[in-house]
Phi, psi and omega in degrees: 000123180285171187296317181297319180293323178296316180298318181293321178297317178297318178301314182297316180296317179294315180297317177298320179300313179294322180295315179295320178297321179296319179291311182296324182293338180269350189300318182297331181281335186249358185303316181294320179294317179297327181297338180271353182260143176282163177297325179295319179292320178295313181296318179295321179295316178295319179298320178295321177297317179299321176296320179293319178295322176297318178297323177296320178295318180293329175296311178298319180296321179294319178296316181295319179295320180294331178277354174118009181230075176292139181235147172298154185304311184293322178295316179296320180297317180297311182299315185288308187288319177293320178298323182294339176299338180298342181291344177276347175276133179308134186107146188261001187263349188297319178301318181295315181298316180297316180294322178296316182290316180289326178295330180298329178296339182249022175078018179269118178299148182300321180298323180289321176298316180296319180297314180296320180299310183290331180290333181298328185288311176296329176294314177298315183295315181296312180290325179295318177294323177298314178299317179298318182294328182280325190261332191264318190307315184288316186274323184270330175058231186294339183295336179245011183300329182295342181260009183299335180298338179299332181295340177295339180282341185300306180297328177296316181290322178300316179292318183291334182271003174295132184310321181297320179289315180302314183296324177292320179295316179298315180298318179297315180297319180293324176297317180295328179273000180059043177252159178293143178293159178292139180290328182232131179281161175290138181253164178297320180298315180299321180291320179294321177298317179298318178296323177298316178294324178297317178296321176298321178296318178297321178298317180293319176298323178297319177297318178304312181287324180298323179293323176294314180299321178299316179294336180268003171115005181236124180227185178097171182301321181299316180296322180294311182296316179297326180295319178298310181293323182297316182292318179297315179298317182298317180296313182298317180293319177296325179290319181294320179273076185293344180288343178266115181303121180057022178072019183300131180088311181293313181295318180298318179298320180294318179296317179300316180294316183290329182269001182306324180293341184240344180225145173287173187298316177299321179293318179293323177297317178297320179297317181296317181290318178298320179298314181298320181291318181295322177296319178297319178296322177298321176302315181294318180296313181298317180297318180294313181295316181296319179297317179293318180295319179293324179294319178294320179297319179297318179297320181296319180295327185275346181292133180293144177274121181267116180263142179287000000 
């Protein structure tokens, strides 16, 4: 085993270890909530999370392709999902480092990998705030009024996500890091495609939370709409409060507030905790499936062609 392969194997084992620990560590907190959910609701919620994670991968893949590095689906899935396991390791840089290293095997320059990685966050934040603004004010009312200041970020993000601004920021950052500039700038089309996948992801996350909320006693169109907005608001708030690791506590508080019109506080708390565990489980499933699929694809490519 060469050195690079050994380092990657160690990264995967450590990331999986932390990921499994994160899931197992929450079980005692969510056992009562899970007991109230049917198997169909649990399976549907996990399937929706997998769909949301897939949309996130396709958003990142679209950004990377627009910057000049199109990747095959299986290759992109492996790089993105296995790299995302790094978020369970203490420290915030591991997903980016993992994606940069694995992307290099497929001809993706490190600077391009880093640019695509960092672009996913403002895209998620901008679209997430938009989803929250559309879904929550009328139905949630005063329960989410304390988070209204987040809407002040919307015009800032709209301006910051203009391709001309994004390209200047990327160029400035690469100059400061003494890296080569990007060969291809981000285009408006590439950004719109990425935003489309991000919106699809928020919808899927909303379905995931709505199924949990339904199992805990709240159904109907209002619960569905509030679930979409609650998850988007929770993610955005957790991202803004970077002092909270992975948004722990902050995200749960936002979900409880957003779901107040349809669930009491214990029920909303159970929904928030169940949601966090199912999302963590989805990360592990996606990484495992993507890794196996990429390994089979690689073996197929390496098999010699036998001619008659």
